Every structure is written in structure tokens, then in C-alpha cells.
Amino acid sequence: MTGSEFGKNFKIITFGESHGAGIGVVIDGIKPGLKISVKEIQKELDRRRPGQSRITTQRKEADAVEIISGIFEGKTLGSPICLLIRNQDYRSKDYNDIKKLFRPGHAGYTYLKKYGIRDYRGGGRSSGRETAARVAAGAIAKKELAKKHIKIIGYVKEIAGIKAEKFDEKEIEKNNVRCADKNAAKKMEQAIIDAIKKKDSVGGIVEVIVKGVPVGLGEPVFSKLDAELAKALMSIGAVKGFEIGKGFEIAKMKGSQANDEIRKVKGKVKFLSNNAGGILGGISNGDDIIMRIAVKPTSSISQKQKTLDKSLKNAFIETKGRHDPCICPRVVPVAEAMVALVLQDLIQTQKARKSK
Amino acid sequence: MTGSEFGKNFKIITFGESHGAGIGVVIDGIKPGLKISVKEIQKELDRRRPGQSRITTQRKEADAVEIISGIFEGKTLGSPICLLIRNQDYRSKDYNDIKKLFRPGHAGYTYLKKYGIRDYRGGGRSSGRETAARVAAGAIAKKELAKKHIKIIGYVKEIAGIKAEKFDEKEIEKNNVRCADKNAAKKMEQAIIDAIKKKDSVGGIVEVIVKGVPVGLGEPVFSKLDAELAKALMSIGAVKGFEIGKGFEIAKMKGSQANDEIRKVKGKVKFLSNNAGGILGGISNGDDIIMRIAVKPTSSISQKQKTLDKSLKNAFIETKGRHDPCICPRVVPVAEAMVALVLQDLIQTQKARKSK
Amino acid sequence: MTGSEFGKNFKIITFGESHGAGIGVVIDGIKPGLKISVKEIQKELDRRRPGQSRITTQRKEADAVEIISGIFEGKTLGSPICLLIRNQDYRSKDYNDIKKLFRPGHAGYTYLKKYGIRDYRGGGRSSGRETAARVAAGAIAKKELAKKHIKIIGYVKEIAGIKAEKFDEKEIEKNNVRCADKNAAKKMEQAIIDAIKKKDSVGGIVEVIVKGVPVGLGEPVFSKLDAELAKALMSIGAVKGFEIGKGFEIAKMKGSQANDEIRKVKGKVKFLSNNAGGILGGISNGDDIIMRIAVKPTSSISQKQKTLDKSLKNAFIETKGRHDPCICPRVVPVAEAMVALVLQDLIQTQKARKSK
Amino acid sequence: MTGSEFGKNFKIITFGESHGAGIGVVIDGIKPGLKISVKEIQKELDRRRPGQSRITTQRKEADAVEIISGIFEGKTLGSPICLLIRNQDYRSKDYNDIKKLFRPGHAGYTYLKKYGIRDYRGGGRSSGRETAARVAAGAIAKKELAKKHIKIIGYVKEIAGIKAEKFDEKEIEKNNVRCADKNAAKKMEQAIIDAIKKKDSVGGIVEVIVKGVPVGLGEPVFSKLDAELAKALMSIGAVKGFEIGKGFEIAKMKGSQANDEIRKVKGKVKFLSNNAGGILGGISNGDDIIMRIAVKPTSSISQKQKTLDKSLKNAFIETKGRHDPCICPRVVPVAEAMVALVLQDLIQTQKARKSK
């Protein structure tokens, strides 16, 4: 496993820098014969694309995906699928400052120390732009999961301390923040606009729910389903926490409260609560999988901040350029994609064991 | 990667069931020439061992480790090290009930559905007993890290809602709960004893701090340091949440508050705060790495609970046997071991890149 | 992948040195519910065991295998199986010479240079003794394959230039050299005895035939079936060449001779020849898989040879101790085991792709 | 490891079908800061390119490579390098026949059975065209090796039974067959032209020599240097055998002849012969690594052959299109690339162990 790979049997490797020729992904281990069109992949990419609303970065990128390999006459061949997205809007002028200065909260300093070289343009490899490749691959995983009636629903649960009070799935894609609560969505959008005015940014919490997962996914003892989901979601830039089911709240509960009792209801196994978030011993138990991630406020802000220049001398920076004041709405499709990749991979791993 | 493997260049594979012949671990990729003694490994195992105080399970296990391979005249050969711990105290009679019944909060149901077979004795492979193998391997990783002046400190930060108010490192191993706050420790222990009386259990929060980590560990974009730590710690049974730095709290902060500004102080690069928890862009930034995990209350409680029997009929269960009323104190050495394994692996991966 | 691992979905890791506490293997990714007994594993180990005839080393090792984990009430659990074989006959006195001297043809020099340390006793990790662990794991893979009617037949085809002129499967286990030709076997055994008298050793060729392989195994473009078989067999010490089907002979043929024409015969697809050795484009074609390996004469001989001592000064060595004058008969079960491991792994990998 | 991946620490994944949009490779784990230009990669690709002489296929492909990612201002970033080669000359009309018929010696039948679908155009994924991606990646590995003074020399040793009688390195790239013997080269070229006239094809033997390899590469017990080289070279289509050092000839030698004695000569460790081919116990011993592969005659011939159509009915085929009558000269750069990939990967793996 190198750092740009993810998965085992359904595996991806992403490539590309923010302002290079393009970004993309190779998917290997895919089931042959699956119908897949550019349109289906593009649809997911459009959910992540910059410039989709007044509260996202105004960088112009069509994010048009090209299928280079692995698909023949509209169907997967079983060979690696390469998806390529060309970069278009390189406004490298915007990045003259960051060529010389490290931006607080960004990876410029750590990349330079680790690799001894960095592509300073827009964050290079560390840019959130890389996640477009994940979303493209996730679109294919989602298609496979949909055939098995597994559905992944991501939404914004909290922004700037404003919480969604209800869950109305139909609302999610109707508002700019991807919140499942119409009223909360309005307040969240306003909070973001306020942050822009103050040259600041805000963070929040994204929840992902998975419905229809069969019992049995997850590979104890290390590749437990929750462990793999945690890795998948923590690998998204700006994510600082992960929890499943009751999460951190469970630390205050008693065993008699936390345990999900079990009953047979109308011939089906039913957990009377879902504090575990659908996972027992690292294996899906058939209930909904429910997880949340903490998303930090965007590091790029236009306020003056203390930093170092590339010769490690004290300096100040005011980050210009076009940035999202709150990354949460665009994290939603990325989080969904990562969850889809984990599930499809573990489904295939479970199949591998069941050789006859 | 199969489910019982962890790591890439410094890799382990654990084996063993709770009530089989024994449990153990094979470590491959180890540096040759490292001095290592049974005593050093045993010391860490003793911190995890059952029966170490009045608030841990009374199961009697010496957890005596034997070195089967890979060490010659006291030094590592570079070949795989196999460490074996024989099981001793199999009181299988205690488990007659769970042969027929699924225990709420346990993995019996999911294991049976996944594998079609289960070793019901003490949880079999899903037992916390497996973590002894992790601790044994972690002892070796810790030794390597110590030579590089990297120190891992785990402690209990919260139990049953009682929080440590201060951090006094020397206190940790002096009290039964491994809390870094003497006074809080007393209250925590009392809360655990109260839970025992009520046939109940309690959960808590464990924090792990790593000091001395060099800048540059972590493999973007998927094997980011925080992503790998999340996977490592979420793979411990009973852990339901992971956070780094400010964690979930950061969701409510503004960018201007959350960003760690940077200054050159006495010739050294210094972050003026550590909200990031020592990681930027998935790479260690040289500051302390600080992370927390949420530990659920032990699932095994002696209260009557609704469940199913193995033919999936409704039933009730009162779990007997000997169990920890609170797993947190024993999670501490396991969490430290997992962190050590991640760090040593990523150090070696970073070396691999630096070929001359 | 570290050096002691093999396989992906059906994976093994071996451990142990020739004169340490023991050797063994952990098998992960195994199908649950498979019946397996110590006896079945022991049977294969006995075919590889030293001291089985007058032409094998007289080292006394019962090679008794113990199942440490992964099997419960006679069936696989799906969790890792650890098999342990204790070392018994450590006659370390025999190895006083080789503590100071490098044996020509052996790995002492390269191990010391690679690892900076070596276990000189009997070759340590580089000893052929390690292959017992492979045979133990292979016994389990073979059991799985047998259920799918896949049969692996290894035999000695040539020793000291003496070739088997016919293939009589029933003969193989009846003679000391494991040759499928009774008459050739006698000559081969005599050639080995002659070599002993001359303080010398002889090599040969082992052929492995696999019957009943379904069409479709092998993972292009790198994990082609023939590529994986080549790696598997070349990883056995003393093997210096691998060929499939016509092998090196095909270099002299014309395309019109080499191509295997295809016909439908009695409703079945039939190749009119098998020059390809059952593999097309790296994928099994349903015909018998036929491969051969070149085995070098045992490096340990009692003649005086030029070498270096451990301080890299010129010296002479006459290797004493108990060695096989020809390793071929004992390579047979090892080669079969390696082939079984490859096939079972690729069967499971093929299953992984076929997720529904 | 999926089928299109190769390597561990220096890892590649290739993608692309013969007549799709393009082929390419992603390289991960690369050392940052390495200077690399399109020109250097193109130079190696030109050695493999179709249409380079009268004895190679006349398909017109510029094989112009584009760097998509991982290189910034002429230097590697340490992030994945994606190299893309667009397909140009799709004469799909040529492939109408093979849409309906399986070509003997080709992978059409096994691909269809394995994947349930096939891209029949020019062999799709099974086409030798995929090896262009290997050569592109190999060019980068070679550059790294050159800096360590490791040199890889591939050449044709035998075609149609005609053997090179001497080794004159300078001759290799001067003749159309890449033979190291000028006179033999002429005869080989004539044999190829004769084969064309007879609508037939010829095979041969390619030898690869590596000079300057340090002692210590190779990861026992499974990823031995010779085992990895065997896998690497056997994964090239048309290769049916691999041998190292004396190879199959060693089966007839005695131990006293086969062992390479060792002497200190002018202060350096010197093996008095190189029957082992530079590898002892799976680890490089510092001597030249010498290996050979058997290459089958091209399967595509214009003679009438028995085969099946896609409905598995008996049929005849005369393969048209443009094919190499002998693939050996173009296998040379591919074999060199594969050897380079193995060595660079193992160098990095060896570094990983040497953590301080």
C-alpha cells in the first residue's frame, strides 16, 4: 500500500496536483460487465464541483471526466478503469504569495519537510482538488452498491454551531449547504455569508447514513468496518474527528443503556436501538450505519496571520485567491464516495472468502 | 491485506482465540540487530493483563510470552518474530449460556452471520484477549521508537462522566484507572465500583499523546498519519469515536481561531497553538500528536437483557463470567501499542522513499 | 508485502529459523467451515520430513505440527490458523565451522551483508527447514482444491542427467526419489549413492502437473497465473529455472507448430496440443497445467572448497553435518504446496471480482 | 495486490486497452526531487515502438508520452506520476474476423471465460501494447538505478535456433534484432524474413544482464530476488520460461561444479564462477545478475488454423492485420523495464528496514 492507494480487492489509486495537467484515478478489481456511463460519473462530480453556488469557491472548473480505459461499449471489462479530469482554470498568479510563504493550517510546511520539494500552486497534491478523483471512483462504487440496494446518504448536520433539528432527506440537495433541515439550512448559509464578510471561515459536522447494508461486512480484527470507515473519512483533508453510532456520547452511558437489545419482530432480527451505529465487533449487523465527521473551518482566510517564509523566517500572510468559506457542503459527496469505496471493497473481500 | 494484518513495512499479523491453545503475533519487516528481551515485552503485557486490580476481570492469565523466532542471541535477525502466549484459564463452563444466546453489544451474532460458524467460548476471535498480541508487538515498536526519542503516553481522561482536570504524567501508572489526575482517579474508581454493585458497566475517554515525532510522517493522500491512527484505534473493540487535536470541538471554531499560527522561536519552528493535534495535511508537523478515543461501557453486564438464541428466537440473557466493569484502564496499553505500530511503520515507509 | 508473506486473499506468513524454538505459519483469509485435522497436515509434512530414506539427511525431526488457532471443533473459523512445528534435533556442535566460515552456494554471506547479523546454525532462516511451514499451509490449500476436484501431482523427472522415460503416477510415492518411472528411479537412486561416496551432490528437474483447473484463474497483467507460479516455485531454495508447457524448447519452434489449435470434441472445448502448458494470456485455459523447475545440486558437500571466513579472509571449508545429497525428492511436496497456495489464492481473487 | 499492480514500495499500476483511448501507468512511491524529462521516457518507448524496422509490425503509433502528474519544474514531487500514451492507429476494420473467432495462442478465449466480456479489438487488455506502459515506468526506474551505477543490458541471445556466439554490447542497438553478435544478427534477421514469407513466425531467447547491483537485494523467503525477477519476466506475454545463472543446465551438474567458490582478490570479495547468476539465498551477492527468458513464436500467423467461433463452434481462422513475425527484439526493452522495476522496488524495501 502506497499513500495514494485505497482498498484491496476493489482498489483505487488517485493522481494529480491542483494546478498540473490534470487529476484522475485508476480503479482495479472492478466487476466486469457493469454498465457505466460518463454521465453517471459526471453527475457525482458536479455535486463536488467548485462554483456551484454563492458559498463555494469561484474557481472555474468544468471537472469534465474522460474515460481512458476499462470500459468497452458502455460496460466494464474487468481491466483497470482510468478516469481523467483535466485542470482548466490555473490562475497561478493568485499563488505568488504562497510560493514564498506557508499558509497556517495548510500542508505546505509539512510537504516541504517530508518531500524536500513542493508544488506550491494551489496546494499541489495536498489540495482538496484531489478529492474529485475520489468522487469519480465513488460514482462507480455507488452504482454497484445501488444494484444491491445499498444507499448512502450524506448531509450537513451542523455548521458554525447551528444544528439540523430534523432529517428530511429530500431537502438535502435543495439547499446550498446540503442540510437535511430546511430552516437550519437557511441559518447555516447566513452564517457562512457572515464569515465571508469577516474574512473568516466556519466548520461543521457531516453525517453519513448507509441503508441496506447486509450483515457480515468488515474484516476483524484490524480491517473492521468501523476502522476502515474511520480511515476513509479521516483521509479527507479538514476532517479532525470520526464517530460511529452514539460516538463520543457513549463514553457517558452505562452498559445497560448502551447495549442494543435484540428482538425478532415480524420474522426479522431487529435491534431495539442503534447506539452501535450498525456495527458489532467490526462487522455490519444489518442496521443502518450512522457516522459523523468533524470538519474544521477552511484554513484559507484573508485575515493577516503569523507564519514563516520558505527560508523559515517570521512573516505575515493574508491568503488571497478563491476559497470556500465553509467546506462542509462539498465534503458531503466526498464522504459518500469514501464510504462507497469501503463498502464495495469489503463486499468483494467477503466474496473472496466464500470460495466454493 | 487480510483482516488480521496491520502495517506495511513494519507489519504484524495476530492470531488466536480467547479459549483456544493460545494467541500470538508474527512481526515482519523488523530492523535487524535490535536488542530485545522477553522481559521488555512482558512488562507491557503485564499492563494489559487481566486481574491486575480489583476493578479488572478476575480471569487468571499469566500472559507469559514466548519468543518462537526472529531473535538470536538477544538481537533481532530481521526475519519474522513470532511471539506466542498460551491460554491458561479456560473456564469454559462459564460460557454455557453464551453457547446458546447472543450477548447484546457483543459480536456473536455478526460473527455467526459472517462466517457461518463461531467459537462462542469467551468471544473467540472477537475477544479483547486478542489485543494481548498487539501489546506484545507494540512493545517492540516502542523500543524502536524510544531509540529515536519518540514517547507515547496513554491515559484515561474521562470515566463515567468524571473528567481528569489536570495532567500529571507520573500519576498514570500509580492508580488503578490509569488517570493522569490523582483526585479524578479516585472518583473514577468509585464510579466503577458503584457500577459493579448495580450489575452495570461504564465507559470513558482515553487520550494518547506522542512526543518527539519528527516532521514528515504520514503518507498522503490516503495513508495520512491521522487516517492511519484512526484506523488503528478504531480497530480496538469498544472504541466508538476518534478525534485528533481539537477534534469535534473544531467544528464550532472559526478559521481565525482554528489555524495554528507559526513562529520561529529560539531558532526553532514553533506552532503557537496545537489545534491540529500535530498533523497538517496528514503529515506530522513536529508538534505533539494528541488524540482521543471514546470507549463504550463494557457490553457484558449481569442484568437481564432482551436477546435472541442461536435459532433466532426471542430470549433473555444475564451474562455471567468475569468481566471488566470498565475497559478503559486496560485499553490504555493497547491504544499505545497501536499508535506505536502506526508510527514505526510510517517511519520505515518514509525511509523507503529516501533511497539514494 | 513483506518477504515472509505469500498470497493476497488466501495468504500465509511463515516464521522460524532452522535451530530456533520452532518454525510455523499463519494462514489468513481461509474459508470458514472447512474440516481439517492435524492428521491431514501431518501426512504432507511426513512427505517432506528429513530421515525418510537412506538418501535423505539423517537429521531427526518428527516435524509434529500443532494447531494453535483458527480451528474449532475440527473446522476452520475463518480466523487466522497458526500452525507450529517445534524444532527438536539441534545438533549445534555440527555447526561450529560454519559459525566462522561461509559455505559456498549458501546464503551465509548474503544474509550477513543484508541484515548485518546472521543465525549461522544450520542456515538459520535460509535453511530449507522453513519449507516445512509451506508444506503445512499447502496441506490446507490442497484440501480446499480437492473439494473442487483440482489435483496436483509433483514428481522427479530427471536426476543427474537420468530422465524419466514414462509417467506412471502410482509409482511416484513408491520409490525413494519420487520418480514416476520405476526403472529410472533405480538409476537415479544409484546416482545419488554414487555422489555420496564421492562427497558430492547432484541436481535434477521436478515437474508439477495440475489437473482439473477451471478456465479463468490468473490476474493479468502482472499476476498472471504463470507469473505467480514462477515466483512461487523460484522462491524455493535451490531452484534456478522455471518453465511452463514447452518452456525453453518453444524458442526453437515456429508459430504454426507452437499454437495449440482448438476444436469442439464431444461437446467440450479441446486444445489439440498443450504447448502452452494450460495457460493463455496468463489465464488458465482448462487444460492441464504443466511446469518444470531446475533444482541445483545440494550446496553442502564434504569436499574441500575455497571460501572466506567471517572477517573476509581466504580460507577453506569441508562442510560436515547431515545433508541431502540430492534435494529433488524432498522438493516435490514443497513444489506441490507452493502450487496449491497460488491456485487457492487466485480462486479466491477471482471470486472477489464476481460480487453480485 | 490487484492484477494490474506491480511492486510494493516503488509501485506501478498500468491501464489501457490496445484500441481504447490510450494506455498508461501510475507510479507511486517514487523518490522526490529526481530530475526526469519526457525525452528520457520517450527514448525508451521508441525502443519498443512498433514500426521501427522492416521486421516489426507496421502499425503506426508515435507512442508519444504525456506527463499528467507528479513532476513539477522537471523534478519528481514524490506524489504519483501518471504517464499517458494516446492510441492513434486504430484500424478496427482489421479486427472484424477476430470479433467472431478466437485466435489460437491468443487470450481471447480465456479472457471471455474469465471476465464474461472481452474487448476483441487487437487483443484489448491482453495486447502486447500494454507493455508500453511498463517501458515508460521502467525508464524512470532506470534513471534512479543509473544514479547508483546499476546498469541493465538486455539483448537477443537466440532466434529460430540461431545463437549469438559472442557478446559485443555495442552491437545490440545497431542491428534490427538487438543481438549482441553482429554475424548472428544477420542470420537471425534472415530467419525472420523467411518466416514472414512462409506466413509463419519464430521465437527465441532474450538474456538480461545487470551490472553493479549491491549485495543485499531480495526479501526472503518469498520475495527472493530471483523469485521476483521470475514473476516480473513471466508476466510479459509470450514468455514461457525463466532461468537464472546456469539455469536448467545446473540440473546436470554436481555440487562441486555448481558451487561458486569465493576468494578475496585485490581486497574485494570475488566469486570464482557465477553459476548462481549473482543471487544466493534469494539475495544479490554483488556479482552480475544473469537471466534468460524463453519467448514463444508470435501467435498471430496468416496460416489457416483450427479454432472456435464465439458461439464455440468449430471454425478456421487466418489472422490478418499487422503483426511482428518475431517479438524478441521488442521484448528486450520490456524485459529491461521489468528488471528495473524489481530492482528499484527492492532497493527501497531494503531501505525501509534500515530505519535508524
Short mmCIF file of N, CA and C in Angstrom, two decimals, chain C residues 25-69:
data_model
loop_
_atom_site.label_atom_id
_atom_site.label_comp_id
_atom_site.label_asym_id
_atom_site.label_seq_id
_atom_site.Cartn_x
_atom_site.Cartn_y
_atom_site.Cartn_z
N VAL C 25 3.61 -21.22 10.58
CA VAL C 25 2.94 -20.44 9.55
C VAL C 25 1.61 -19.93 10.09
N VAL C 26 1.25 -18.74 9.66
CA VAL C 26 -0.09 -18.23 9.92
C VAL C 26 -0.78 -18.11 8.57
N ILE C 27 -1.99 -18.63 8.50
CA ILE C 27 -2.78 -18.61 7.26
C ILE C 27 -3.97 -17.71 7.50
N ASP C 28 -4.14 -16.67 6.69
CA ASP C 28 -5.31 -15.81 6.86
C ASP C 28 -6.10 -15.76 5.55
N GLY C 29 -7.38 -15.53 5.68
CA GLY C 29 -8.25 -15.45 4.50
C GLY C 29 -8.91 -16.78 4.18
N ILE C 30 -8.76 -17.73 5.08
CA ILE C 30 -9.31 -19.06 4.85
C ILE C 30 -10.83 -19.06 4.94
N LYS C 31 -11.41 -19.86 4.10
CA LYS C 31 -12.85 -20.09 4.12
C LYS C 31 -13.25 -20.72 5.46
N PRO C 32 -14.29 -20.21 6.09
CA PRO C 32 -14.74 -20.84 7.35
C PRO C 32 -15.53 -22.12 7.08
N GLY C 33 -15.52 -22.99 8.06
CA GLY C 33 -16.34 -24.20 7.98
C GLY C 33 -15.66 -25.37 7.31
N LEU C 34 -14.42 -25.22 6.93
CA LEU C 34 -13.69 -26.32 6.29
C LEU C 34 -13.20 -27.31 7.34
N LYS C 35 -13.49 -28.58 7.14
CA LYS C 35 -12.99 -29.60 8.06
C LYS C 35 -11.51 -29.81 7.83
N ILE C 36 -10.74 -29.78 8.90
CA ILE C 36 -9.30 -30.02 8.74
C ILE C 36 -8.76 -30.64 10.02
N SER C 37 -7.95 -31.67 9.86
CA SER C 37 -7.40 -32.34 11.05
C SER C 37 -5.88 -32.26 11.05
N VAL C 38 -5.31 -32.41 12.22
CA VAL C 38 -3.86 -32.45 12.34
C VAL C 38 -3.29 -33.55 11.45
N LYS C 39 -4.00 -34.65 11.39
CA LYS C 39 -3.53 -35.81 10.64
C LYS C 39 -3.31 -35.48 9.16
N GLU C 40 -4.25 -34.73 8.60
CA GLU C 40 -4.13 -34.38 7.18
C GLU C 40 -2.91 -33.50 6.91
N ILE C 41 -2.64 -32.61 7.84
CA ILE C 41 -1.48 -31.74 7.67
C ILE C 41 -0.20 -32.54 7.88
N GLN C 42 -0.23 -33.40 8.90
CA GLN C 42 0.95 -34.21 9.22
C GLN C 42 1.35 -35.11 8.06
N LYS C 43 0.36 -35.61 7.38
CA LYS C 43 0.61 -36.53 6.25
C LYS C 43 1.50 -35.85 5.20
N GLU C 44 1.21 -34.60 4.89
CA GLU C 44 2.03 -33.89 3.91
C GLU C 44 3.41 -33.59 4.47
N LEU C 45 3.45 -33.22 5.76
CA LEU C 45 4.74 -32.94 6.39
C LEU C 45 5.65 -34.16 6.36
N ASP C 46 5.04 -35.32 6.53
CA ASP C 46 5.85 -36.55 6.54
C ASP C 46 6.51 -36.82 5.19
N ARG C 47 5.89 -36.31 4.13
CA ARG C 47 6.49 -36.47 2.79
C ARG C 47 7.74 -35.59 2.64
N ARG C 48 7.81 -34.52 3.40
CA ARG C 48 8.95 -33.60 3.31
C ARG C 48 10.00 -33.87 4.38
N ARG C 49 9.62 -34.62 5.40
CA ARG C 49 10.44 -34.81 6.60
C ARG C 49 11.83 -35.36 6.30
N PRO C 50 12.81 -34.88 7.07
CA PRO C 50 14.16 -35.47 6.93
C PRO C 50 14.14 -36.92 7.41
N GLY C 51 15.12 -37.65 6.99
CA GLY C 51 15.30 -39.00 7.51
C GLY C 51 14.30 -40.02 7.00
N GLN C 52 13.60 -39.71 5.92
CA GLN C 52 12.58 -40.65 5.45
C GLN C 52 13.14 -41.81 4.64
N SER C 53 14.39 -41.70 4.17
CA SER C 53 15.00 -42.80 3.43
C SER C 53 16.52 -42.69 3.52
N ARG C 54 17.21 -43.66 2.93
CA ARG C 54 18.68 -43.66 3.02
C ARG C 54 19.32 -42.53 2.21
N ILE C 55 18.53 -41.89 1.33
CA ILE C 55 19.13 -40.83 0.53
C ILE C 55 18.71 -39.42 0.98
N THR C 56 18.14 -39.35 2.16
CA THR C 56 17.86 -38.00 2.69
C THR C 56 18.67 -37.78 3.95
N THR C 57 18.79 -36.51 4.36
CA THR C 57 19.57 -36.17 5.54
C THR C 57 19.10 -36.98 6.74
N GLN C 58 20.00 -37.32 7.61
CA GLN C 58 19.66 -38.15 8.77
C GLN C 58 19.28 -37.31 10.00
N ARG C 59 19.14 -35.98 9.81
CA ARG C 59 18.66 -35.16 10.92
C ARG C 59 17.34 -35.74 11.40
N LYS C 60 17.17 -35.83 12.70
CA LYS C 60 15.95 -36.43 13.26
C LYS C 60 14.96 -35.32 13.65
N GLU C 61 13.90 -35.21 12.93
CA GLU C 61 12.86 -34.24 13.26
C GLU C 61 11.51 -34.91 13.04
N ALA C 62 10.71 -35.00 14.09
CA ALA C 62 9.38 -35.59 13.94
C ALA C 62 8.50 -34.67 13.11
N ASP C 63 8.84 -33.37 13.13
CA ASP C 63 8.03 -32.36 12.42
C ASP C 63 6.55 -32.47 12.81
N ALA C 64 6.31 -32.65 14.12
CA ALA C 64 4.94 -32.79 14.59
C ALA C 64 4.29 -31.41 14.65
N VAL C 65 3.17 -31.27 14.00
CA VAL C 65 2.53 -29.97 13.89
C VAL C 65 1.46 -29.79 14.97
N GLU C 66 1.38 -28.61 15.53
CA GLU C 66 0.34 -28.28 16.50
C GLU C 66 -0.52 -27.15 15.93
N ILE C 67 -1.82 -27.28 16.06
CA ILE C 67 -2.73 -26.21 15.63
C ILE C 67 -2.93 -25.27 16.81
N ILE C 68 -2.48 -24.02 16.65
CA ILE C 68 -2.58 -23.06 17.75
C ILE C 68 -3.89 -22.29 17.71
N SER C 69 -4.39 -22.03 16.52
CA SER C 69 -5.57 -21.17 16.42
C SER C 69 -6.33 -21.41 15.12
#
